[in-house]
mmCIF file of C-alpha atoms in Angstrom:
data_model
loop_
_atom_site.group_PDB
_atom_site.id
_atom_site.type_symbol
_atom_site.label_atom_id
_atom_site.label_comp_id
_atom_site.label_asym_id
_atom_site.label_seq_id
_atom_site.Cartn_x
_atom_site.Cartn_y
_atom_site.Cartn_z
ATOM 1 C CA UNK A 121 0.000 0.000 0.000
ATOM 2 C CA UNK A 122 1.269 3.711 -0.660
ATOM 3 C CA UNK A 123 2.475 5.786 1.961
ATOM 4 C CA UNK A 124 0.155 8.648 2.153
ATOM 5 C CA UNK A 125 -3.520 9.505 1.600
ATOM 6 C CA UNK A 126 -4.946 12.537 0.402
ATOM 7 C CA UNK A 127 -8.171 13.665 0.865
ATOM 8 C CA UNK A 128 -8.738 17.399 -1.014
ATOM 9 C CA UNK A 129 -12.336 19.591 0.221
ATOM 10 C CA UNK A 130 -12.881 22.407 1.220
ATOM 11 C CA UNK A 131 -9.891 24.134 -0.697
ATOM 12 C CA UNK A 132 -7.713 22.363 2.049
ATOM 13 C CA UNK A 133 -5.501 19.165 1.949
ATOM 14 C CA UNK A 134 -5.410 16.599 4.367
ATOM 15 C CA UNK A 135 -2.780 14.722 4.315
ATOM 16 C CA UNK A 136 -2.139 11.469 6.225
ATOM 17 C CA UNK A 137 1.812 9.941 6.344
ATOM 18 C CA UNK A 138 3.057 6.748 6.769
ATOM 19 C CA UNK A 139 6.730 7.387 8.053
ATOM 20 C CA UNK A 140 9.012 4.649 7.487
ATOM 21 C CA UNK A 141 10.219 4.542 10.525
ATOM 22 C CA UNK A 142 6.653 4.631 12.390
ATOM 23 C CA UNK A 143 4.618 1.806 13.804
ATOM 24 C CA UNK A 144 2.742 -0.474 11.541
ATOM 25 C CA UNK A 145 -0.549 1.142 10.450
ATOM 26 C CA UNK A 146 0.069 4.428 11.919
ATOM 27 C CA UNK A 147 -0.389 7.421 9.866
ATOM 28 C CA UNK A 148 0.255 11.741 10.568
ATOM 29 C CA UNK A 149 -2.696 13.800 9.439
ATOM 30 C CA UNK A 150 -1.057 17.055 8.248
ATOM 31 C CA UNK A 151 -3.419 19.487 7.048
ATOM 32 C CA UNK A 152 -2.158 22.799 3.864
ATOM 33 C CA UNK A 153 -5.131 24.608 5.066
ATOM 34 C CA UNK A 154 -6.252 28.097 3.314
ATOM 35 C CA UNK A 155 -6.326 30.822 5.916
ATOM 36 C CA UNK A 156 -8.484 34.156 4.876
ATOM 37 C CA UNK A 157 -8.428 36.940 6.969
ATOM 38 C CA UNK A 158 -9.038 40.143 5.091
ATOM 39 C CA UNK A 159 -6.762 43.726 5.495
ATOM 40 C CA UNK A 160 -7.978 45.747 8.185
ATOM 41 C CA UNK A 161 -6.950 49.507 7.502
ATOM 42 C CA UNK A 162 -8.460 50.655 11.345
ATOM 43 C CA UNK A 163 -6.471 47.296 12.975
ATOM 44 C CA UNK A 164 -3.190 47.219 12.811
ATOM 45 C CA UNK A 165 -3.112 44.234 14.795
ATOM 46 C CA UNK A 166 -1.017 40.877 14.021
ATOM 47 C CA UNK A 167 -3.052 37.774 12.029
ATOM 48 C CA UNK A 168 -4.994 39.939 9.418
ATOM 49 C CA UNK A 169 -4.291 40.494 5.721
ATOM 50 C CA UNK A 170 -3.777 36.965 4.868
ATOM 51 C CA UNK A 171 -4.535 34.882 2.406
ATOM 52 C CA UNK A 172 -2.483 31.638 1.729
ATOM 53 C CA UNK A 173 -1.894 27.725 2.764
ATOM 54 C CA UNK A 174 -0.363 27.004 5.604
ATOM 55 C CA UNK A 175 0.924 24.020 6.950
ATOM 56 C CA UNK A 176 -1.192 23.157 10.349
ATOM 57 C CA UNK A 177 -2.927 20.407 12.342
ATOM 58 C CA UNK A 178 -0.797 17.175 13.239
ATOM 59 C CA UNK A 179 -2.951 13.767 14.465
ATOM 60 C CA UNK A 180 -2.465 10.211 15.153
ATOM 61 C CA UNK A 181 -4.074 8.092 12.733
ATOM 62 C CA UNK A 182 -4.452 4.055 11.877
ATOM 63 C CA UNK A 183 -5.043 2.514 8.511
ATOM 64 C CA UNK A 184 -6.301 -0.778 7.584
ATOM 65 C CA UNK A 185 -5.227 -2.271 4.483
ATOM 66 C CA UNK A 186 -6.570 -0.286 1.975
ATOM 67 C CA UNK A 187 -8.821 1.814 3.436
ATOM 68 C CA UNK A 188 -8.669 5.684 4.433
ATOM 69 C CA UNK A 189 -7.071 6.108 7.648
ATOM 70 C CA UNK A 190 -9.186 7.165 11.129
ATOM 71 C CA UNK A 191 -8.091 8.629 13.785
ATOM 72 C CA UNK A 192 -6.492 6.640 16.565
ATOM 73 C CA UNK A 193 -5.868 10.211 19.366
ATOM 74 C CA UNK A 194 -8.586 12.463 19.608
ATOM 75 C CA UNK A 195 -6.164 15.276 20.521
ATOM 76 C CA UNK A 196 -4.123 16.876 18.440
ATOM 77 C CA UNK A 197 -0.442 16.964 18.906
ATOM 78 C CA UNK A 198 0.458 20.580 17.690
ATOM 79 C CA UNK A 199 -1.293 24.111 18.576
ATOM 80 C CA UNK A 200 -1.980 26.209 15.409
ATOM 81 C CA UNK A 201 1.063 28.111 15.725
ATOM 82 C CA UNK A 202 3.122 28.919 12.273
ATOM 83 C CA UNK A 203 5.433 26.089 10.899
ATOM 84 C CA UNK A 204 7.301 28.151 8.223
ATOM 85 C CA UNK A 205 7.586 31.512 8.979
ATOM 86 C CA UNK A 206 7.821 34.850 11.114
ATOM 87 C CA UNK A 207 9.956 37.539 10.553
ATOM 88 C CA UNK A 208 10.443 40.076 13.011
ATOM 89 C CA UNK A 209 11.425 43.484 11.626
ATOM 90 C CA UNK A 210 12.598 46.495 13.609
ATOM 91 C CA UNK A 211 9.685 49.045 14.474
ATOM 92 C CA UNK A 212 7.016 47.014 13.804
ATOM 93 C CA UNK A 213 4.564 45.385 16.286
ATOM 94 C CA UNK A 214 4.742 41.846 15.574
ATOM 95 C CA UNK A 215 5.915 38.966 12.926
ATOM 96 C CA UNK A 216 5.266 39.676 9.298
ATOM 97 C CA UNK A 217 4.354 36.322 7.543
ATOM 98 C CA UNK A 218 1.849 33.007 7.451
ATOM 99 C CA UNK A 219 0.146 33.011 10.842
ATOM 100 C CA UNK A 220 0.869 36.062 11.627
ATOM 101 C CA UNK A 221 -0.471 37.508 8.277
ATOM 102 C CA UNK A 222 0.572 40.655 6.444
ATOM 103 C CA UNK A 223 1.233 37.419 3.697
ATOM 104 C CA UNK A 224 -1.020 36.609 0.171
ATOM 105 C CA UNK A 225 -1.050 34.153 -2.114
ATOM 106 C CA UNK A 226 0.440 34.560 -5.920
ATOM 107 C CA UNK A 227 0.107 30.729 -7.333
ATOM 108 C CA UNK A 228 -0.137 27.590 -5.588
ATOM 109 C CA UNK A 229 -0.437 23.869 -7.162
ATOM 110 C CA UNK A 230 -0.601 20.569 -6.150
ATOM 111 C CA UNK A 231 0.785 17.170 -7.440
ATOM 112 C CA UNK A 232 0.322 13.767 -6.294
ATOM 113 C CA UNK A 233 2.851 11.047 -7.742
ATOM 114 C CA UNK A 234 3.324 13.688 -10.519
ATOM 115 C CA UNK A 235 0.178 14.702 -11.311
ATOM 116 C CA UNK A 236 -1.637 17.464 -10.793
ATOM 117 C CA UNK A 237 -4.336 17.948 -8.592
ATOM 118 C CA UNK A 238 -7.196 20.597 -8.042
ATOM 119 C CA UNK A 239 -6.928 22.232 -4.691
ATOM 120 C CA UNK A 240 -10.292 23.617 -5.020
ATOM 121 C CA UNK A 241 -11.991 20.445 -5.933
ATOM 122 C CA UNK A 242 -12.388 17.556 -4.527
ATOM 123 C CA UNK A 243 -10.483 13.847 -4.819
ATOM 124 C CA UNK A 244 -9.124 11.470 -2.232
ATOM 125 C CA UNK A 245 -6.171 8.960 -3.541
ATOM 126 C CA UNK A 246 -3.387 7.278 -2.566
ATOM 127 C CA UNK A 247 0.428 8.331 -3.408
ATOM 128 C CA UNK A 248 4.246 7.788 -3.027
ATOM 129 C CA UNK A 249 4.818 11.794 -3.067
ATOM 130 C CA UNK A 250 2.383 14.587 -2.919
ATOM 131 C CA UNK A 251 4.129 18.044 -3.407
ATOM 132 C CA UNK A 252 2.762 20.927 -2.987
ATOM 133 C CA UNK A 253 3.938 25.016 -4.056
ATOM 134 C CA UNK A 254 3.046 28.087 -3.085
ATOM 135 C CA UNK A 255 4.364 31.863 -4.193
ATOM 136 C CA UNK A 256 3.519 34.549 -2.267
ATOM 137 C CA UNK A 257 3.929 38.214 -0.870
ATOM 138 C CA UNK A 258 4.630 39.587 2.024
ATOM 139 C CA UNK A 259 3.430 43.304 2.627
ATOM 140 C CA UNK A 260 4.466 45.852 5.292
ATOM 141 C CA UNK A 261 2.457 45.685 8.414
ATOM 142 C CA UNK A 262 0.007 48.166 8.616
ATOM 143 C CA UNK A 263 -0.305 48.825 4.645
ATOM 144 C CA UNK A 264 -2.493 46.522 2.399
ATOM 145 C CA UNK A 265 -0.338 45.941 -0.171
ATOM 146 C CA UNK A 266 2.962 47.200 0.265
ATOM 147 C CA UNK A 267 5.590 44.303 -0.706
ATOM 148 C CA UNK A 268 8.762 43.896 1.355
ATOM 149 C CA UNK A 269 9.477 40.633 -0.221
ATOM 150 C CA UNK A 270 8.504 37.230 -2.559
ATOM 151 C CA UNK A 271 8.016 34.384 -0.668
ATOM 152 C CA UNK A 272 8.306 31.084 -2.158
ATOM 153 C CA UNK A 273 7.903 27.856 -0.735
ATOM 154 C CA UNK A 274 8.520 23.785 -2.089
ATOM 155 C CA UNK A 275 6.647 20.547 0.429
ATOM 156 C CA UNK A 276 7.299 17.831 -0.346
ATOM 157 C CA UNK A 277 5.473 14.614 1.448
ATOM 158 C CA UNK A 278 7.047 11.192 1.407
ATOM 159 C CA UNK A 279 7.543 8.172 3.638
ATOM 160 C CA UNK A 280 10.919 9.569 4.719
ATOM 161 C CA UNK A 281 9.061 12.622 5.864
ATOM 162 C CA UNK A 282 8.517 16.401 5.200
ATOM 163 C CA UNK A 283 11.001 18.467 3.293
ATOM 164 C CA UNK A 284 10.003 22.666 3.296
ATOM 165 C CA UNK A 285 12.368 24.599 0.745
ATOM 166 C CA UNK A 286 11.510 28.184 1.163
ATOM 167 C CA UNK A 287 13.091 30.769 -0.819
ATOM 168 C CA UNK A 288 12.950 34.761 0.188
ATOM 169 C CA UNK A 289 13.783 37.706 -1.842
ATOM 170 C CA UNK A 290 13.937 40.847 -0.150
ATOM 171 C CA UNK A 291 12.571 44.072 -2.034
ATOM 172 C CA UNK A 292 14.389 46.398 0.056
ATOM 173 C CA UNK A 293 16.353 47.366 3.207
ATOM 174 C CA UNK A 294 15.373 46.131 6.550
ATOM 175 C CA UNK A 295 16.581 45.616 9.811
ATOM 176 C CA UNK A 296 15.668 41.959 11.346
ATOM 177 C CA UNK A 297 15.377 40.890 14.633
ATOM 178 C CA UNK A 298 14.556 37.621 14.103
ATOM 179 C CA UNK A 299 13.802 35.803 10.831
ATOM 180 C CA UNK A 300 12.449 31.912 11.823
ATOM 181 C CA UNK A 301 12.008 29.831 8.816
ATOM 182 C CA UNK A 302 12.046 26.331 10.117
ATOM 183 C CA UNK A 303 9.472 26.011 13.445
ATOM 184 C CA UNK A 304 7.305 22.740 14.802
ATOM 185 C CA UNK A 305 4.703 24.058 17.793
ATOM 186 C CA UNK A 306 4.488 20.455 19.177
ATOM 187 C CA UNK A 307 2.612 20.842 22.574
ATOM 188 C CA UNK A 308 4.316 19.044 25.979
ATOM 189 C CA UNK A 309 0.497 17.548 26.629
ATOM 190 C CA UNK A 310 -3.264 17.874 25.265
ATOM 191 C CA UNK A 311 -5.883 19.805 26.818
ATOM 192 C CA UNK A 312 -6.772 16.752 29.168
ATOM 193 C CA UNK A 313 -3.555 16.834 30.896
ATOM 194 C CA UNK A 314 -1.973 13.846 28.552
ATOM 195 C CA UNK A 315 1.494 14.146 28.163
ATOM 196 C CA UNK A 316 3.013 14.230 24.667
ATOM 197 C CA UNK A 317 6.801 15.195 24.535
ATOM 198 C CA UNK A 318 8.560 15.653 27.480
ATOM 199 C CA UNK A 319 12.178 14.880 26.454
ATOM 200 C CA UNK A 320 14.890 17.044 23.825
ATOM 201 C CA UNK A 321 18.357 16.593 22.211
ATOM 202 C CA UNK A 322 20.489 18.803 20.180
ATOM 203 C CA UNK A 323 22.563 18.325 16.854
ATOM 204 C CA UNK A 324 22.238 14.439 17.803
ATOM 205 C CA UNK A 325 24.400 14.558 20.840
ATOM 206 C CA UNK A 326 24.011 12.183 23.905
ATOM 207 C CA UNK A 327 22.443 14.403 26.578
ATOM 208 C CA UNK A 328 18.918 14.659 26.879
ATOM 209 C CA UNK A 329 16.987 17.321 28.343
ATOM 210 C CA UNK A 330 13.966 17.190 30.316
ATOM 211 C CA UNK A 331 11.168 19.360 29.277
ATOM 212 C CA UNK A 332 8.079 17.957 30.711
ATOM 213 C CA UNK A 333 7.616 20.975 32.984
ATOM 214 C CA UNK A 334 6.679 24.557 32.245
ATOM 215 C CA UNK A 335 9.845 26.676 32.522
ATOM 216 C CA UNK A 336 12.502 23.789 31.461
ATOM 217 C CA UNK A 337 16.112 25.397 30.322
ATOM 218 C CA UNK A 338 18.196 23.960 28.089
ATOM 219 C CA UNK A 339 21.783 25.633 27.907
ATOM 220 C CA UNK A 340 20.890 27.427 31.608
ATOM 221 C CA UNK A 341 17.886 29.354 29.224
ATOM 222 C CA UNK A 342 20.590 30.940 26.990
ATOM 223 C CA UNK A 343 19.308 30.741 23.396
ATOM 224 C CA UNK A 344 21.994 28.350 21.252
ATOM 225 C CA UNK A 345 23.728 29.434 18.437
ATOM 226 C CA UNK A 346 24.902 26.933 15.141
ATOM 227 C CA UNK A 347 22.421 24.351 16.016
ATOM 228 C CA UNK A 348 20.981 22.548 12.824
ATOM 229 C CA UNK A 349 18.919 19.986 14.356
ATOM 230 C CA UNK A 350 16.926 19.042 17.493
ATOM 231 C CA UNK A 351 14.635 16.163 18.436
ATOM 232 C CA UNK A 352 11.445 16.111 20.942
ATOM 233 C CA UNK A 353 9.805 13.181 22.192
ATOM 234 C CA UNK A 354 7.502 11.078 24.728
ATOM 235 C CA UNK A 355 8.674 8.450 26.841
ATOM 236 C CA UNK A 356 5.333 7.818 27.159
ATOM 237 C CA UNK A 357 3.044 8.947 24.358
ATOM 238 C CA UNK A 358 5.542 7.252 21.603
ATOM 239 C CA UNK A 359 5.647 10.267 19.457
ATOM 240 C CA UNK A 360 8.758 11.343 18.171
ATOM 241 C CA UNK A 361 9.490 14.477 15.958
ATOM 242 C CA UNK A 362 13.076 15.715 14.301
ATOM 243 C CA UNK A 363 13.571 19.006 12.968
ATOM 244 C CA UNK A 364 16.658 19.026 10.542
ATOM 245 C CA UNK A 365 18.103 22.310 8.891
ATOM 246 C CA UNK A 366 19.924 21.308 5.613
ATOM 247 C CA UNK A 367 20.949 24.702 4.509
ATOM 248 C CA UNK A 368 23.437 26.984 6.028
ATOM 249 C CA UNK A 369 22.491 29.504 8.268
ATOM 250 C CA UNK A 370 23.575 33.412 8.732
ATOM 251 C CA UNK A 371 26.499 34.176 11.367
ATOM 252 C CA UNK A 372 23.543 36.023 13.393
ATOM 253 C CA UNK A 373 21.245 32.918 13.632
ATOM 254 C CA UNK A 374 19.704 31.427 16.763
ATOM 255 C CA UNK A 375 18.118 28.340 18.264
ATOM 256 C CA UNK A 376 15.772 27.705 21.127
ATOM 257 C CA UNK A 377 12.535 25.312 22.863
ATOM 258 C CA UNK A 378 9.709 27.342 24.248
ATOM 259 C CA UNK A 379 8.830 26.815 27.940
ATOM 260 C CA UNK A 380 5.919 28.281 27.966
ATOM 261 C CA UNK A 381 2.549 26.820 28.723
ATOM 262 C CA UNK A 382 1.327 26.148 25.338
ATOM 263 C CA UNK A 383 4.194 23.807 24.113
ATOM 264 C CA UNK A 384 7.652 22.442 23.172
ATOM 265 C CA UNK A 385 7.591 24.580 20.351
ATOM 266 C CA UNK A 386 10.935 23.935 18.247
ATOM 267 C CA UNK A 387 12.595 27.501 16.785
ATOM 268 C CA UNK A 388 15.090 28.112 14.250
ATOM 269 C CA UNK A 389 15.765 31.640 13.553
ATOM 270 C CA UNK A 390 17.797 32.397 10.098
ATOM 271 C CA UNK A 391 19.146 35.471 10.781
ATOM 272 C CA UNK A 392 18.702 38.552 13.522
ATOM 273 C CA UNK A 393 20.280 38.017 16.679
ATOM 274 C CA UNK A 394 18.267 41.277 17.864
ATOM 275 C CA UNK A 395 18.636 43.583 14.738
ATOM 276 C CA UNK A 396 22.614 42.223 13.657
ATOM 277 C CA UNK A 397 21.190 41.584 9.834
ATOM 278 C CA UNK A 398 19.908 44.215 7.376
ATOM 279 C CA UNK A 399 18.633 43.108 4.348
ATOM 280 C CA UNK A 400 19.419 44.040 0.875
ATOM 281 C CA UNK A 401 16.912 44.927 -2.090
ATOM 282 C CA UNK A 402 17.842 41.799 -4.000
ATOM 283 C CA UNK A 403 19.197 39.653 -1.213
ATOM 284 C CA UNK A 404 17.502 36.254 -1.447
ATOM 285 C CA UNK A 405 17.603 33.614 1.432
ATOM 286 C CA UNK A 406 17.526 30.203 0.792
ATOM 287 C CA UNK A 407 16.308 27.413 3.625
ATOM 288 C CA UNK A 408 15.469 23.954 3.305
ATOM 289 C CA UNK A 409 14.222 22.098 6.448
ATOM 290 C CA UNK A 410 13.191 18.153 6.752
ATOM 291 C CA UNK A 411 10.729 16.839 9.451
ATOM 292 C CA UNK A 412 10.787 13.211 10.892
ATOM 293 C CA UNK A 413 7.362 12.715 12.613
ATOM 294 C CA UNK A 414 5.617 9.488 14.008
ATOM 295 C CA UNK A 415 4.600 7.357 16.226
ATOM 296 C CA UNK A 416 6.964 4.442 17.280
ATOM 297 C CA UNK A 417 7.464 1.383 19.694
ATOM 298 C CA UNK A 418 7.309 2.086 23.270
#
């Protein structure tokens, strides 16, 4: 049977995995959803003027032979945080892109084994590959259409995971704080107290870190520079996630796990460090990032 299942309504794609490396049967759900939220020229607040597919939603599912998978957790295993990116840029409230909005869609398409699919339609198949594009802008916060730079972005979904090639040209000079291009806003447990990741490593090396509790540290709180991958997982829940950066990364990048109530969310800022990196109108960043999700053997 093929790895993944696709399931396309709603102008959304659902997406269920079959890592190689998971548990017989078990499947991811990810979901490219379309999030519309209109400009607001009175509300300069964060998560309007968007209009574009992002990558959300993360569940455990089971498959019989053949047929579509169902879900196996009724909770899901991520928040609805932003996966690909938010860009912090001096003198301005709050992240420009996805989530965060000040971001619209240009073109977007679809392919399953090669083939291409319609997003706004409807179809459910099964596939080796699904890969998915997506171009668009991203606009000054607080104007509706004011482009600071093209944002393009590559998934591709296979049994050895998730790959995420973005690619950023800059249409002028600006001063960033923090640029994070590769994210995963895995919670430490559901809503019903069950705990999902509670343990970390860095760049593959032996110590582990505990992060089952609110406020955890790693490297005494101080945020890491250099790092280019990290792991989270449950000792009890059997999930385990890797985020891998595969590109090289500016001298002012940065690394950290949030503490905070809401997760074990995985950050890995391109470039920044506080305001160190000014953009050029030209300048074009390049990042590709691969994620290893799935359940395995206790």
């Amino acid at each position: 049977m093929k790895p993944i299942y696709v399931n396309i309504k709603n102008e959304n794609a659902e997406i269920y995995l079959h890592h190689k490396d998971a548990i017989d049967k078990s499947y991811m759900r990810y979901s490219m959803e379309h999030c519309k939220k209109p400009y607001m020229a009175s509300d300069f607040e964060s998560y309007q003027n968007q209009d574009l597919w992002r990558l959300m939603c993360l569940y455990d599912y089971r498959s019989q032979e053949g047929l579509a998978p169902t879900i196996h957790t009724d909770y899901e295993l991520v928040n609805g945080g932003e996966w690909e990116c938010a860009i912090r840029i001096k003198d301005t409230h709050d992240f420009h892109g996805g989530l965060h909005g000040s971001e619209c869609y240009e073109e977007v398409s679809l392919f399953a084994d090669g083939c291409e699919l319609n997003i706004f339609g409807e179809s459910q198949l099964w596939a080796d590959k699904v890969n998915f594009y997506q171009k668009s802008n991203i606009y000054l916060q607080g104007t509706k259409d004011e482009t600071i730079a093209v944002h393009h972005k590559w998934y591709e979904f296979a049994s050895s995971g998730v790959s995420i090639r973005q690619k950023i040209e800059w249409k002028g000079s600006f001063v960033i704080e923090k640029a994070f291009l590769a994210m995963l806003p895995i919670k430490r447990e559901s809503e019903n107290g069950i705990s999902i990741t509670d343990r970390a490593r860095i760049d593959g090396l032996p110590k582990v870190y505990d992060v089952s509790r609110v406020g955890h540290e790693l490297n005494g709180g101080e945020v890491m520079r250099n790092v280019k991958s990290a792991e989270v997982w449950g000792e009890k829940s059997g999930i385990y996630a890797k985020v891998t950066v595969l590109s090289d990364l500016s001298d002012t990048n940065a690394f950290f796990i949030q503490n905070n109530a809401m997760y074990n969310k995985i950050y890995f800022s391109y470039a920044g460090d506080g305001g160190k990196h000014i953009t050029k109108f030209g300048e074009a960043w390049e990042v590709t990032s691969h994620y290893d999700i799935y359940m395995r053997v206790l």
